[in-house]
PDB file of C-alpha atoms in Angstrom:
ATOM      1  CA  MET A  13       0.000   0.000   0.000  1.00 71.00           C
ATOM      2  CA  GLU A  14       2.850   2.381   0.845  1.00 80.00           C
ATOM      3  CA  ILE A  15       4.360   1.861  -2.620  1.00 86.00           C
ATOM      4  CA  LEU A  16       1.082   2.675  -4.361  1.00 89.00           C
ATOM      5  CA  THR A  17       0.603   5.769  -2.191  1.00 89.00           C
ATOM      6  CA  ALA A  18       4.110   6.954  -3.014  1.00 88.00           C
ATOM      7  CA  ALA A  19       3.469   6.327  -6.720  1.00 90.00           C
ATOM      8  CA  ILE A  20       0.327   8.486  -6.598  1.00 92.00           C
ATOM      9  CA  ILE A  21       2.148  11.336  -4.818  1.00 89.00           C
ATOM     10  CA  ILE A  22       5.137  11.310  -7.161  1.00 87.00           C
ATOM     11  CA  SER A  23       2.943  11.006 -10.259  1.00 89.00           C
ATOM     12  CA  LEU A  24       0.921  14.042  -9.157  1.00 89.00           C
ATOM     13  CA  LEU A  25       4.089  16.054  -8.534  1.00 83.00           C
ATOM     14  CA  HIS A  26       5.433  14.850 -11.858  1.00 77.00           C
ATOM     15  CA  ALA A  27       2.399  16.167 -13.739  1.00 83.00           C
ATOM     16  CA  LEU A  28       2.642  19.517 -11.949  1.00 79.00           C
ATOM     17  CA  ILE A  29       6.194  20.270 -13.056  1.00 74.00           C
ATOM     18  CA  PRO A  30       5.969  23.282 -15.435  1.00 72.00           C
ATOM     19  CA  ASN A  31       8.874  22.042 -17.570  1.00 70.00           C
ATOM     20  CA  HIS A  32       6.619  19.226 -18.750  1.00 74.00           C
ATOM     21  CA  TRP A  33       3.912  21.406 -20.265  1.00 80.00           C
ATOM     22  CA  LEU A  34       4.989  25.083 -20.131  1.00 78.00           C
ATOM     23  CA  PRO A  35       6.989  24.943 -23.408  1.00 78.00           C
ATOM     24  CA  ILE A  36       3.923  23.574 -25.188  1.00 83.00           C
ATOM     25  CA  LEU A  37       1.771  26.369 -23.794  1.00 82.00           C
ATOM     26  CA  ALA A  38       4.291  29.062 -24.750  1.00 79.00           C
ATOM     27  CA  ILE A  39       4.626  27.773 -28.330  1.00 81.00           C
ATOM     28  CA  GLY A  40       0.857  27.372 -28.611  1.00 82.00           C
ATOM     29  CA  LYS A  41       0.243  30.936 -27.489  1.00 79.00           C
ATOM     30  CA  LYS A  42       2.894  32.240 -29.877  1.00 78.00           C
ATOM     31  CA  ASN A  43       1.361  30.397 -32.831  1.00 80.00           C
ATOM     32  CA  LYS A  44      -2.218  31.178 -31.784  1.00 83.00           C
ATOM     33  CA  TRP A  45      -3.178  27.509 -31.489  1.00 87.00           C
ATOM     34  CA  SER A  46      -6.630  26.626 -30.243  1.00 89.00           C
ATOM     35  CA  ILE A  47      -7.022  24.924 -26.868  1.00 90.00           C
ATOM     36  CA  GLY A  48      -7.728  21.699 -28.772  1.00 91.00           C
ATOM     37  CA  GLU A  49      -4.401  21.935 -30.609  1.00 90.00           C
ATOM     38  CA  VAL A  50      -2.520  22.624 -27.376  1.00 90.00           C
ATOM     39  CA  ARG A  51      -4.175  19.605 -25.739  1.00 91.00           C
ATOM     40  CA  GLU A  52      -3.280  17.458 -28.744  1.00 90.00           C
ATOM     41  CA  VAL A  53       0.412  18.369 -28.597  1.00 90.00           C
ATOM     42  CA  THR A  54       0.454  17.902 -24.827  1.00 92.00           C
ATOM     43  CA  PHE A  55      -1.160  14.480 -25.157  1.00 93.00           C
ATOM     44  CA  PHE A  56       1.399  13.158 -27.646  1.00 92.00           C
ATOM     45  CA  THR A  57       4.451  14.561 -25.852  1.00 91.00           C
ATOM     46  CA  ALA A  58       3.156  13.191 -22.545  1.00 92.00           C
ATOM     47  CA  LEU A  59       2.761   9.755 -24.144  1.00 94.00           C
ATOM     48  CA  ALA A  60       6.388   9.846 -25.303  1.00 92.00           C
ATOM     49  CA  HIS A  61       7.570  10.733 -21.809  1.00 90.00           C
ATOM     50  CA  ILE A  62       5.415   8.058 -20.206  1.00 94.00           C
ATOM     51  CA  SER A  63       6.598   5.423 -22.699  1.00 95.00           C
ATOM     52  CA  SER A  64      10.283   5.725 -21.832  1.00 92.00           C
ATOM     53  CA  THR A  65       9.539   5.815 -18.104  1.00 93.00           C
ATOM     54  CA  LEU A  66       7.414   2.666 -18.370  1.00 95.00           C
ATOM     55  CA  LEU A  67      10.021   0.843 -20.462  1.00 95.00           C
ATOM     56  CA  ILE A  68      12.650   1.375 -17.772  1.00 93.00           C
ATOM     57  CA  GLY A  69      10.245   0.883 -14.873  1.00 93.00           C
ATOM     58  CA  LEU A  70       8.654  -2.316 -16.102  1.00 94.00           C
ATOM     59  CA  GLY A  71      12.108  -3.676 -16.920  1.00 93.00           C
ATOM     60  CA  LEU A  72      13.302  -2.936 -13.398  1.00 89.00           C
ATOM     61  CA  GLY A  73      10.133  -4.430 -11.931  1.00 90.00           C
ATOM     62  CA  TRP A  74      10.479  -7.604 -13.998  1.00 89.00           C
ATOM     63  CA  ALA A  75      14.122  -7.949 -12.928  1.00 85.00           C
ATOM     64  CA  GLY A  76      13.200  -7.378  -9.285  1.00 78.00           C
ATOM     65  CA  ASN A  77      10.446  -9.990  -9.468  1.00 80.00           C
ATOM     66  CA  HIS A  78      12.861 -12.595 -10.802  1.00 77.00           C
ATOM     67  CA  LEU A  79      15.731 -11.705  -8.468  1.00 71.00           C
ATOM     68  CA  THR A  80      13.622 -12.428  -5.386  1.00 63.00           C
ATOM     69  CA  GLU A  81      13.545 -16.074  -6.398  1.00 59.00           C
ATOM     70  CA  TYR A  82      17.267 -16.244  -5.702  1.00 60.00           C
ATOM     71  CA  VAL A  83      18.110 -13.467  -3.230  1.00 55.00           C
ATOM     72  CA  GLU A  84      15.610 -12.993  -0.406  1.00 56.00           C
ATOM     73  CA  GLU A  85      17.674 -10.176   1.112  1.00 53.00           C
ATOM     74  CA  ILE A  86      16.742  -7.942  -1.828  1.00 52.00           C
ATOM     75  CA  THR A  87      13.127  -7.789  -0.695  1.00 54.00           C
ATOM     76  CA  HIS A  88      13.856  -6.918   2.901  1.00 56.00           C
ATOM     77  CA  GLY A  89      17.003  -4.835   2.800  1.00 62.00           C
ATOM     78  CA  ILE A  90      18.446  -3.740  -0.517  1.00 68.00           C
ATOM     79  CA  ALA A  91      15.284  -2.490  -2.260  1.00 63.00           C
ATOM     80  CA  PRO A  92      14.164  -0.238   0.644  1.00 72.00           C
ATOM     81  CA  LEU A  93      17.733   1.059   0.832  1.00 76.00           C
ATOM     82  CA  ILE A  94      17.561   2.041  -2.843  1.00 71.00           C
ATOM     83  CA  LEU A  95      14.415   4.088  -2.150  1.00 69.00           C
ATOM     84  CA  ILE A  96      16.047   5.801   0.837  1.00 80.00           C
ATOM     85  CA  VAL A  97      19.235   6.633  -1.080  1.00 80.00           C
ATOM     86  CA  MET A  98      17.258   8.031  -4.018  1.00 73.00           C
ATOM     87  CA  GLY A  99      15.173  10.096  -1.632  1.00 73.00           C
ATOM     88  CA  LEU A 100      18.291  11.514   0.021  1.00 82.00           C
ATOM     89  CA  ILE A 101      19.668  12.424  -3.410  1.00 77.00           C
ATOM     90  CA  TYR A 102      16.546  14.449  -4.195  1.00 69.00           C
ATOM     91  CA  ILE A 103      16.672  16.141  -0.806  1.00 76.00           C
ATOM     92  CA  TYR A 104      20.337  16.990  -1.454  1.00 77.00           C
ATOM     93  CA  ARG A 105      19.438  18.465  -4.830  1.00 71.00           C
ATOM     94  CA  HIS A 106      16.732  20.527  -3.168  1.00 64.00           C
ATOM     95  CA  TYR A 107      19.242  22.205  -0.871  1.00 69.00           C
ATOM     96  CA  LYS A 108      21.745  22.596  -3.707  1.00 66.00           C
ATOM     97  CA  HIS A 109      19.101  24.492  -5.721  1.00 54.00           C
ATOM     98  CA  ARG A 110      19.035  22.059  -8.607  1.00 46.00           C
ATOM     99  CA  HIS A 111      15.909  21.567 -10.678  1.00 43.00           C
ATOM    100  CA  PHE A 112      13.669  18.575 -10.080  1.00 41.00           C
ATOM    101  CA  HIS A 113      13.223  17.893 -13.797  1.00 45.00           C
ATOM    102  CA  LEU A 114      14.477  19.479 -16.977  1.00 39.00           C
ATOM    103  CA  HIS A 115      13.510  18.905 -20.586  1.00 46.00           C
ATOM    104  CA  GLY A 116      14.785  19.885 -24.009  1.00 46.00           C
ATOM    105  CA  GLY A 117      15.759  23.219 -25.462  1.00 47.00           C
ATOM    106  CA  PRO A 118      13.902  25.772 -27.589  1.00 45.00           C
ATOM    107  CA  ILE A 119      12.011  24.611 -30.641  1.00 48.00           C
ATOM    108  CA  LYS A 120      13.157  26.465 -33.766  1.00 49.00           C
ATOM    109  CA  ASN A 121      10.454  25.210 -36.124  1.00 49.00           C
ATOM    110  CA  ASP A 122       7.048  26.294 -34.841  1.00 57.00           C
ATOM    111  CA  SER A 123       4.851  24.036 -36.983  1.00 72.00           C
ATOM    112  CA  LYS A 124       2.663  21.764 -34.885  1.00 75.00           C
ATOM    113  CA  LYS A 125       4.167  18.604 -36.387  1.00 82.00           C
ATOM    114  CA  ALA A 126       7.713  19.821 -35.699  1.00 79.00           C
ATOM    115  CA  VAL A 127       6.817  20.739 -32.126  1.00 74.00           C
ATOM    116  CA  ILE A 128       5.273  17.312 -31.487  1.00 81.00           C
ATOM    117  CA  ILE A 129       8.337  15.524 -32.916  1.00 85.00           C
ATOM    118  CA  SER A 130      10.900  17.727 -31.137  1.00 81.00           C
ATOM    119  CA  LEU A 131       9.224  17.767 -27.736  1.00 79.00           C
ATOM    120  CA  SER A 132       8.326  14.083 -27.943  1.00 85.00           C
ATOM    121  CA  MET A 133      11.966  13.200 -28.581  1.00 86.00           C
ATOM    122  CA  ALA A 134      13.104  15.403 -25.693  1.00 82.00           C
ATOM    123  CA  MET A 135      10.495  13.923 -23.362  1.00 82.00           C
ATOM    124  CA  PHE A 136      11.213  10.333 -24.419  1.00 87.00           C
ATOM    125  CA  LEU A 137      14.901  10.853 -23.688  1.00 83.00           C
ATOM    126  CA  SER A 138      14.098  12.322 -20.257  1.00 78.00           C
ATOM    127  CA  PRO A 139      12.204   9.586 -18.371  1.00 83.00           C
ATOM    128  CA  CYS A 140      10.861  10.238 -14.890  1.00 82.00           C
ATOM    129  CA  MET A 141      13.664   8.704 -12.817  1.00 79.00           C
ATOM    130  CA  GLU A 142      11.980   9.722  -9.557  1.00 78.00           C
ATOM    131  CA  ILE A 143       9.506   6.865  -9.807  1.00 87.00           C
ATOM    132  CA  GLU A 144      11.732   4.105 -11.174  1.00 86.00           C
ATOM    133  CA  ALA A 145      12.719   2.747  -7.744  1.00 83.00           C
ATOM    134  CA  LEU A 146       9.018   2.272  -6.984  1.00 88.00           C
ATOM    135  CA  PHE A 147       8.697   0.072 -10.063  1.00 92.00           C
ATOM    136  CA  LEU A 148      11.550  -2.058  -8.718  1.00 85.00           C
ATOM    137  CA  MET A 149       9.895  -2.346  -5.305  1.00 83.00           C
ATOM    138  CA  ALA A 150       6.511  -3.131  -6.845  1.00 89.00           C
ATOM    139  CA  GLY A 151       7.993  -5.853  -9.044  1.00 89.00           C
ATOM    140  CA  ILE A 152       9.638  -7.461  -6.044  1.00 84.00           C
ATOM    141  CA  GLN A 153       6.256  -7.731  -4.312  1.00 85.00           C
ATOM    142  CA  SER A 154       4.096  -8.816  -7.259  1.00 89.00           C
ATOM    143  CA  ILE A 155       3.553  -8.403 -10.977  1.00 91.00           C
ATOM    144  CA  PHE A 156       0.040  -7.129 -10.228  1.00 93.00           C
ATOM    145  CA  LEU A 157       1.415  -4.281  -8.090  1.00 93.00           C
ATOM    146  CA  LEU A 158       3.998  -3.498 -10.781  1.00 94.00           C
ATOM    147  CA  LEU A 159       1.276  -3.134 -13.414  1.00 95.00           C
ATOM    148  CA  LEU A 160      -0.876  -1.117 -11.005  1.00 96.00           C
ATOM    149  CA  VAL A 161       1.948   1.362 -10.364  1.00 95.00           C
ATOM    150  CA  GLY A 162       2.453   1.662 -14.118  1.00 95.00           C
ATOM    151  CA  MET A 163      -1.247   2.304 -14.673  1.00 96.00           C
ATOM    152  CA  VAL A 164      -1.437   4.909 -11.882  1.00 95.00           C
ATOM    153  CA  TYR A 165       1.633   6.719 -13.194  1.00 95.00           C
ATOM    154  CA  THR A 166       0.330   6.711 -16.773  1.00 96.00           C
ATOM    155  CA  ILE A 167      -3.180   7.985 -15.982  1.00 96.00           C
ATOM    156  CA  ILE A 168      -2.144  10.676 -13.501  1.00 95.00           C
ATOM    157  CA  THR A 169       0.695  12.005 -15.668  1.00 93.00           C
ATOM    158  CA  LEU A 170      -1.300  12.049 -18.896  1.00 93.00           C
ATOM    159  CA  VAL A 171      -4.528  13.472 -17.483  1.00 94.00           C
ATOM    160  CA  GLY A 172      -2.676  15.840 -15.158  1.00 92.00           C
ATOM    161  CA  MET A 173      -0.569  17.400 -17.912  1.00 92.00           C
ATOM    162  CA  VAL A 174      -3.540  17.879 -20.227  1.00 92.00           C
ATOM    163  CA  ILE A 175      -5.674  19.446 -17.474  1.00 91.00           C
ATOM    164  CA  LEU A 176      -2.888  21.741 -16.299  1.00 88.00           C
ATOM    165  CA  VAL A 177      -2.084  23.022 -19.773  1.00 89.00           C
ATOM    166  CA  GLN A 178      -5.793  23.696 -20.337  1.00 88.00           C
ATOM    167  CA  ILE A 179      -6.083  25.631 -17.062  1.00 87.00           C
ATOM    168  CA  ALA A 180      -2.954  27.613 -17.917  1.00 85.00           C
ATOM    169  CA  TYR A 181      -4.231  28.327 -21.429  1.00 83.00           C
ATOM    170  CA  LYS A 182      -7.429  29.782 -20.029  1.00 77.00           C
ATOM    171  CA  GLY A 183      -5.754  32.349 -17.854  1.00 70.00           C
ATOM    172  CA  MET A 184      -3.276  31.078 -15.296  1.00 51.00           C
ATOM    173  CA  ARG A 185      -0.570  33.674 -15.920  1.00 48.00           C
ATOM    174  CA  LYS A 186       1.380  34.001 -12.703  1.00 50.00           C
ATOM    175  CA  PHE A 187       3.045  31.148 -10.928  1.00 49.00           C
ATOM    176  CA  ASP A 188       6.541  30.559  -9.614  1.00 50.00           C
ATOM    177  CA  SER A 189       7.770  27.608 -11.678  1.00 50.00           C
ATOM    178  CA  HIS A 190      11.128  27.520  -9.876  1.00 53.00           C
ATOM    179  CA  LYS A 191       9.417  27.310  -6.497  1.00 56.00           C
ATOM    180  CA  MET A 192       7.076  24.606  -7.795  1.00 55.00           C
ATOM    181  CA  GLU A 193      10.009  22.511  -9.036  1.00 55.00           C
ATOM    182  CA  HIS A 194      11.922  23.126  -5.817  1.00 55.00           C
ATOM    183  CA  ASN A 195       9.038  22.039  -3.582  1.00 63.00           C
ATOM    184  CA  ALA A 196       8.362  19.012  -5.785  1.00 61.00           C
ATOM    185  CA  GLY A 197      11.979  17.949  -5.329  1.00 65.00           C
ATOM    186  CA  ILE A 198      11.892  17.989  -1.523  1.00 72.00           C
ATOM    187  CA  ILE A 199       8.468  16.312  -1.373  1.00 70.00           C
ATOM    188  CA  THR A 200       9.680  13.593  -3.754  1.00 69.00           C
ATOM    189  CA  GLY A 201      12.787  13.018  -1.648  1.00 72.00           C
ATOM    190  CA  VAL A 202      10.874  12.766   1.605  1.00 77.00           C
ATOM    191  CA  THR A 203       8.266  10.486   0.003  1.00 73.00           C
ATOM    192  CA  LEU A 204      10.948   8.081  -1.235  1.00 71.00           C
ATOM    193  CA  VAL A 205      12.740   8.014   2.114  1.00 78.00           C
ATOM    194  CA  LEU A 206       9.541   7.370   4.086  1.00 78.00           C
ATOM    195  CA  THR A 207       8.452   4.693   1.614  1.00 72.00           C
ATOM    196  CA  GLY A 208      11.812   2.951   1.952  1.00 71.00           C
ATOM    197  CA  ILE A 209      11.627   3.013   5.751  1.00 79.00           C
ATOM    198  CA  ALA A 210       8.018   1.791   5.760  1.00 73.00           C
ATOM    199  CA  SER A 211       8.862  -0.994   3.293  1.00 63.00           C
ATOM    200  CA  TYR A 212      11.684  -2.221   5.507  1.00 64.00           C
ATOM    201  CA  PHE A 213       9.624  -2.439   8.705  1.00 65.00           C
ATOM    202  CA  ILE A 214       6.288  -3.515   7.198  1.00 56.00           C
ATOM    203  CA  HIS A 215       7.854  -6.377   5.193  1.00 50.00           C
TER     204      HIS A 215
END
């Protein structure tokens, strides 16, 4: 249960990060795209980002599920330790003022097709590493939990990004994106650490 809860929290934070959808909004506004066009571009770029994250995550989960057949210590000790270490890394980054997530550079060609291709490539090559340790933990426990984490991550990220870009398109002008990224980083770190500790003692 703690792994699923952590997956929901991190997926929500992941969808909130402005670097995921702000470039799409800025390009859409510049090119006078309709809200439907902005949603379309957001949908496809989000799918690309989700795809690479799932490929890595499901691979880690599958490996973790098979490793437990041979090394019982992985379930009880090593996997929770991985979560804790990753959490501490994100907390460290928070205090070192490093961004939680960064994606791609400026798009030179403003056609919708070019934007979709360029941003999709950038997003595919920048998977959400914050959640990958949860895939490993889920796979160790069961394939069902692994698939559930993947489904939760996919739905929340996809729907969240589309909703946020629509809200922003309709008038959300002022928000501190740096502060949002910074807070997401510390919350992610704490979530991973607490999940690792809970996994160790609840096992």
